[in-house]
Tab-separated table of C-alpha atoms in Angstrom:
chain	number	residue	atom	x	y	z
A	1	MET	CA	196.933	159.453	28.656
A	2	VAL	CA	194.906	159.782	31.543
A	3	GLY	CA	193.680	156.943	33.835
A	4	ILE	CA	190.281	157.337	35.598
A	5	ASP	CA	189.369	155.454	38.836
A	6	VAL	CA	185.714	155.460	39.849
A	7	GLY	CA	184.681	155.434	43.542
A	8	ILE	CA	182.104	156.881	46.198
A	9	ALA	CA	184.226	159.256	48.181
A	10	ASN	CA	185.384	160.443	44.800
A	11	PHE	CA	183.358	159.796	41.662
A	12	LEU	CA	186.477	160.240	39.633
A	13	THR	CA	190.084	160.480	40.339
A	14	THR	CA	192.527	160.999	37.374
A	15	SER	CA	196.027	159.762	37.319
A	16	ASP	CA	197.231	163.470	37.425
A	17	GLY	CA	195.934	163.554	41.180
A	18	ARG	CA	192.684	165.405	40.577
A	19	HIS	CA	189.376	164.410	42.018
A	20	TYR	CA	185.834	165.122	40.572
A	21	GLY	CA	182.619	165.017	42.547
A	22	THR	CA	181.529	162.992	45.671
A	23	PHE	CA	178.703	161.049	47.183
A	24	ASN	CA	179.861	162.156	50.738
A	25	GLY	CA	178.370	165.110	52.491
A	26	LYS	CA	174.977	166.453	51.637
A	27	LEU	CA	174.129	163.554	49.272
A	28	ARG	CA	175.139	160.969	51.894
A	29	GLU	CA	172.903	162.682	54.679
A	30	ARG	CA	169.905	162.841	52.226
A	31	HIS	CA	170.449	159.028	51.637
A	32	LYS	CA	170.571	158.132	55.200
A	33	ARG	CA	167.325	160.332	55.919
A	34	ASP	CA	165.659	158.353	52.994
A	35	ARG	CA	166.610	154.976	54.067
A	36	GLU	CA	165.418	155.670	57.702
A	37	LYS	CA	162.046	156.761	56.021
A	38	ARG	CA	161.936	153.493	53.872
A	39	ARG	CA	162.629	151.206	57.047
A	40	ARG	CA	159.916	152.994	58.897
A	41	LYS	CA	157.372	152.458	56.149
A	42	ALA	CA	158.336	148.826	55.897
A	43	LYS	CA	157.872	148.359	59.370
A	44	LEU	CA	154.521	149.916	59.236
A	45	ARG	CA	153.664	147.987	56.199
A	46	LYS	CA	154.399	144.410	58.044
A	47	CYS	CA	152.339	145.477	61.007
A	48	LEU	CA	149.259	146.386	58.857
A	49	GLU	CA	149.731	143.119	56.846
A	50	LYS	CA	149.418	141.148	60.138
A	51	LYS	CA	146.207	143.096	61.302
A	52	GLY	CA	144.711	141.851	57.876
A	53	VAL	CA	144.896	145.257	56.183
A	54	PRO	CA	144.247	144.865	52.222
A	55	LYS	CA	147.184	145.183	49.987
A	56	GLU	CA	145.887	148.100	48.135
A	57	LYS	CA	145.414	150.145	51.341
A	58	LEU	CA	149.174	149.409	52.571
A	59	PRO	CA	151.745	152.288	52.544
A	60	SER	CA	154.072	152.243	49.587
A	61	THR	CA	157.719	151.833	50.582
A	62	SER	CA	158.849	153.850	47.476
A	63	SER	CA	159.272	157.600	48.135
A	64	ALA	CA	159.469	160.640	45.982
A	65	THR	CA	162.622	161.980	48.006
A	66	GLY	CA	164.179	158.852	46.951
A	67	GLN	CA	163.643	159.449	43.245
A	68	ARG	CA	164.636	163.084	43.565
A	69	LEU	CA	167.889	161.774	45.187
A	70	ILE	CA	168.676	159.437	42.309
A	71	ARG	CA	168.374	162.301	39.748
A	72	HIS	CA	170.595	164.731	41.981
A	73	VAL	CA	173.267	161.916	42.074
A	74	ARG	CA	173.135	161.318	38.491
A	75	GLN	CA	173.481	165.221	37.761
A	76	GLU	CA	176.448	165.350	40.062
A	77	ILE	CA	178.040	162.541	38.063
A	78	ASN	CA	177.392	164.326	34.904
A	79	ARG	CA	178.989	167.513	36.155
A	80	ALA	CA	182.038	165.819	37.518
A	81	VAL	CA	182.652	163.768	33.977
A	82	ASN	CA	182.007	167.029	32.139
A	83	LEU	CA	184.477	168.794	34.236
A	84	CYS	CA	187.050	166.117	33.840
A	85	PHE	CA	186.928	166.163	30.153
A	86	VAL	CA	186.952	170.023	30.123
A	87	GLU	CA	190.233	170.026	32.034
A	88	HIS	CA	191.846	167.213	30.082
A	89	GLU	CA	191.135	168.261	26.537
A	90	GLY	CA	192.983	166.323	23.940
A	91	CYS	CA	193.887	163.306	26.201
A	92	ARG	CA	193.233	159.706	25.680
A	93	PHE	CA	191.312	158.187	28.613
A	94	ALA	CA	191.526	154.580	30.114
A	95	TYR	CA	188.746	153.878	32.748
A	96	GLU	CA	187.955	150.610	34.643
A	97	GLN	CA	185.470	148.014	33.513
A	98	LEU	CA	182.914	148.365	36.458
A	99	SER	CA	180.529	145.795	37.354
A	100	VAL	CA	178.492	147.146	40.207
A	101	ALA	CA	175.750	144.294	39.940
A	102	SER	CA	178.303	141.824	41.050
A	103	MET	CA	179.611	143.940	43.923
A	104	ARG	CA	178.307	142.679	47.204
A	105	HIS	CA	179.294	143.543	51.004
A	106	LYS	CA	178.338	141.650	54.242
A	107	ALA	CA	176.604	144.872	55.727
A	108	ARG	CA	173.474	145.773	54.170
A	109	ALA	CA	174.080	149.431	55.046
A	110	MET	CA	176.959	149.428	52.614
A	111	ASN	CA	174.904	147.665	49.923
A	112	ALA	CA	172.416	150.516	50.082
A	113	TYR	CA	175.094	153.096	50.059
A	114	MET	CA	176.796	151.640	47.004
A	115	ARG	CA	173.532	151.407	45.192
A	116	ALA	CA	172.586	155.058	46.121
A	117	SER	CA	175.861	156.391	44.871
A	118	ASN	CA	174.813	155.195	41.341
A	119	LEU	CA	178.327	154.044	40.359
A	120	GLY	CA	177.147	152.258	37.328
A	121	HIS	CA	176.208	155.401	35.825
A	122	VAL	CA	179.840	156.681	35.728
A	123	PRO	CA	181.264	154.349	33.033
A	124	HIS	CA	178.229	155.096	30.827
A	125	GLN	CA	178.631	159.001	31.265
A	126	ILE	CA	182.203	158.629	30.336
A	127	ALA	CA	181.504	156.802	27.284
A	128	TRP	CA	178.874	159.147	26.013
A	129	ASN	CA	181.045	162.178	26.717
A	130	ALA	CA	183.894	160.638	24.763
A	131	THR	CA	181.698	159.943	21.903
A	132	LYS	CA	180.172	163.398	21.905
A	133	ARG	CA	183.638	164.998	22.035
A	134	GLY	CA	185.319	162.805	19.607
A	135	VAL	CA	187.841	161.643	22.441
A	136	ALA	CA	189.289	158.164	22.613
A	137	ALA	CA	187.988	156.548	26.034
A	138	THR	CA	188.986	152.963	26.419
A	139	LYS	CA	187.924	150.337	28.989
A	140	VAL	CA	190.651	148.420	30.662
A	141	LYS	CA	190.711	145.389	33.063
A	142	SER	CA	190.457	146.706	36.595
A	143	ALA	CA	191.405	143.428	38.322
A	144	TYR	CA	193.831	144.178	41.371
A	145	SER	CA	194.129	147.751	40.080
A	146	SER	CA	193.332	149.196	43.813
A	147	GLN	CA	195.824	146.668	45.314
A	148	GLU	CA	198.750	146.880	42.877
A	149	CYS	CA	201.554	149.152	43.662
A	150	SER	CA	202.161	151.450	40.592
A	151	VAL	CA	205.797	151.377	41.316
A	152	CYS	CA	206.878	147.915	41.919
A	153	HIS	CA	203.704	145.883	40.897
A	154	PHE	CA	203.344	144.121	44.353
A	155	VAL	CA	199.881	142.909	44.718
A	156	ASP	CA	198.506	142.523	48.359
A	157	ARG	CA	195.022	143.554	50.080
A	158	LYS	CA	197.103	144.828	52.899
A	159	ASN	CA	198.764	147.550	50.755
A	160	ARG	CA	195.653	149.589	51.697
A	161	PRO	CA	195.465	150.033	55.464
A	162	ASN	CA	192.239	152.288	55.132
A	163	GLN	CA	190.100	153.433	52.281
A	164	GLN	CA	191.968	156.536	51.013
A	165	THR	CA	195.564	155.404	51.899
A	166	PHE	CA	197.855	153.130	49.779
A	167	CYS	CA	201.103	151.987	51.233
A	168	CYS	CA	203.211	149.274	49.484
A	169	ARG	CA	204.394	146.783	52.013
A	170	VAL	CA	207.454	146.033	49.897
A	171	CYS	CA	208.886	149.196	48.162
A	172	GLY	CA	206.881	151.632	50.759
A	173	HIS	CA	205.510	153.713	48.025
A	174	THR	CA	202.486	155.769	49.557
A	175	ALA	CA	199.866	157.588	47.694
A	176	HIS	CA	196.183	158.312	47.875
A	177	ALA	CA	194.563	154.946	47.192
A	178	ASP	CA	192.311	156.435	44.173
A	179	ILE	CA	195.369	157.860	42.442
A	180	ASN	CA	197.485	154.919	42.662
A	181	ALA	CA	194.662	152.833	41.037
A	182	SER	CA	194.319	155.487	38.154
A	183	ARG	CA	197.884	155.281	37.527
A	184	ASN	CA	197.547	151.621	37.183
A	185	LEU	CA	194.710	152.008	34.811
A	186	ALA	CA	196.563	154.355	32.537
A	187	SER	CA	199.576	151.935	32.373
A	188	ARG	CA	197.192	149.081	31.421
A	189	LEU	CA	195.735	151.159	28.395
A	190	ASN	CA	198.282	149.596	26.034
A	191	ASP	CA	199.290	146.362	27.930
A	192	LYS	CA	198.928	143.560	25.506
A	193	GLU	CA	199.976	141.014	27.922
A	194	LEU	CA	197.298	141.961	30.702
A	195	ARG	CA	194.684	142.319	27.823
A	196	ALA	CA	195.349	138.687	26.968
A	197	CYS	CA	194.561	137.365	30.552
A	198	GLN	CA	191.278	135.462	30.754
A	199	ASN	CA	190.554	135.823	34.453
A	200	ARG	CA	191.672	137.319	37.819
A	201	GLN	CA	194.070	134.620	38.605
A	202	GLU	CA	195.993	135.290	35.478
A	203	VAL	CA	196.093	138.893	36.058
A	204	LYS	CA	197.377	138.535	39.347
A	205	ALA	CA	200.152	135.834	38.311
A	206	LEU	CA	201.189	138.272	35.754
A	207	LEU	CA	201.620	141.202	38.090
A	208	MET	CA	203.537	139.072	40.629
A	209	ARG	CA	206.002	137.915	37.629
A	210	ARG	CA	206.453	141.799	36.964
A	211	HIS	CA	207.265	142.405	40.678
A	212	GLU	CA	209.675	139.666	40.687
A	213	GLN	CA	211.493	141.258	37.530
A	214	TRP	CA	211.445	144.637	39.265
A	215	LYS	CA	213.174	143.147	42.331
A	216	GLN	CA	215.817	141.684	40.144
A	217	LYS	CA	216.350	144.725	38.266
A	218	CYS	CA	216.548	146.895	41.436
A	219	ARG	CA	218.682	144.115	43.100
A	220	PHE	CA	216.064	144.158	45.955
A	221	LEU	CA	216.088	141.599	48.628
A	222	VAL	CA	213.040	141.076	51.077
A	223	VAL	CA	214.137	139.415	54.219
A	224	GLU	CA	210.855	138.572	56.511
A	225	PRO	CA	211.182	139.471	60.149
A	226	PRO	CA	210.847	135.832	61.430
A	227	VAL	CA	213.976	134.954	59.218
A	228	GLN	CA	215.856	137.491	60.556
A	229	LEU	CA	215.123	136.694	64.350
A	230	GLY	CA	215.904	133.004	63.516
A	231	LEU	CA	219.273	133.754	62.069
A	232	TRP	CA	220.056	136.039	65.092
A	233	ALA	CA	218.986	133.492	67.544
A	234	ARG	CA	221.245	130.837	66.046
A	235	SER	CA	224.246	133.260	65.779
A	236	GLU	CA	223.570	133.931	69.524
A	237	THR	CA	223.660	130.201	70.462
A	238	SER	CA	226.899	129.565	68.247
A	239	THR	CA	229.105	132.464	69.973
A	240	ASP	CA	227.851	131.464	73.383
A	241	VAL	CA	230.980	129.715	75.147
A	242	GLY	CA	229.551	129.400	78.365
């Protein structure tokens, strides 16, 4: 059973710690150049519109280089998925339900970067490869998979101090963020309780209940620093005889 996490830095990351394909490097540099070219064309188009130039004579904001980049990105995704299936022959796959259309960032550059990476093509290619090879590949709910600790199930956005690092604020488990997420996806393949959840709130409530069960099982007590400081201050004042 192998979990697959989809991302930009690595198109695919499996639960056994392998990475396949990336949008960074040459593809990202080509995207930057194409985006700057489109912005210059759009600026020129606005200036010509103000001067009264007819629309049929205005320069187009589309570019042949942008279309070639899209084809090359899809080719890289296809190679990454094919290699992943070859190296995991006979395995069952669990991959995330990815909705790229609903993903939005505050920065326009990040939105353009995400669209250029063509992440929406990855799940389709996984499903197509699974059907072609006769392999079981199942979509699982991905809510909080990148924020959940694969050891203690604690969910917090602060568990990821940066894009590539996962460090649980409770148990201290440290791993590559994509590998941790892929392990969570693999564990959700046969999880009937999580499958029955209707929304993200129910998923988070279930994960936090499991975290509390993990703490009771391990007899783990978390004491916040402010509480410790308060107890220390009271003990100091009670022992002060002067």
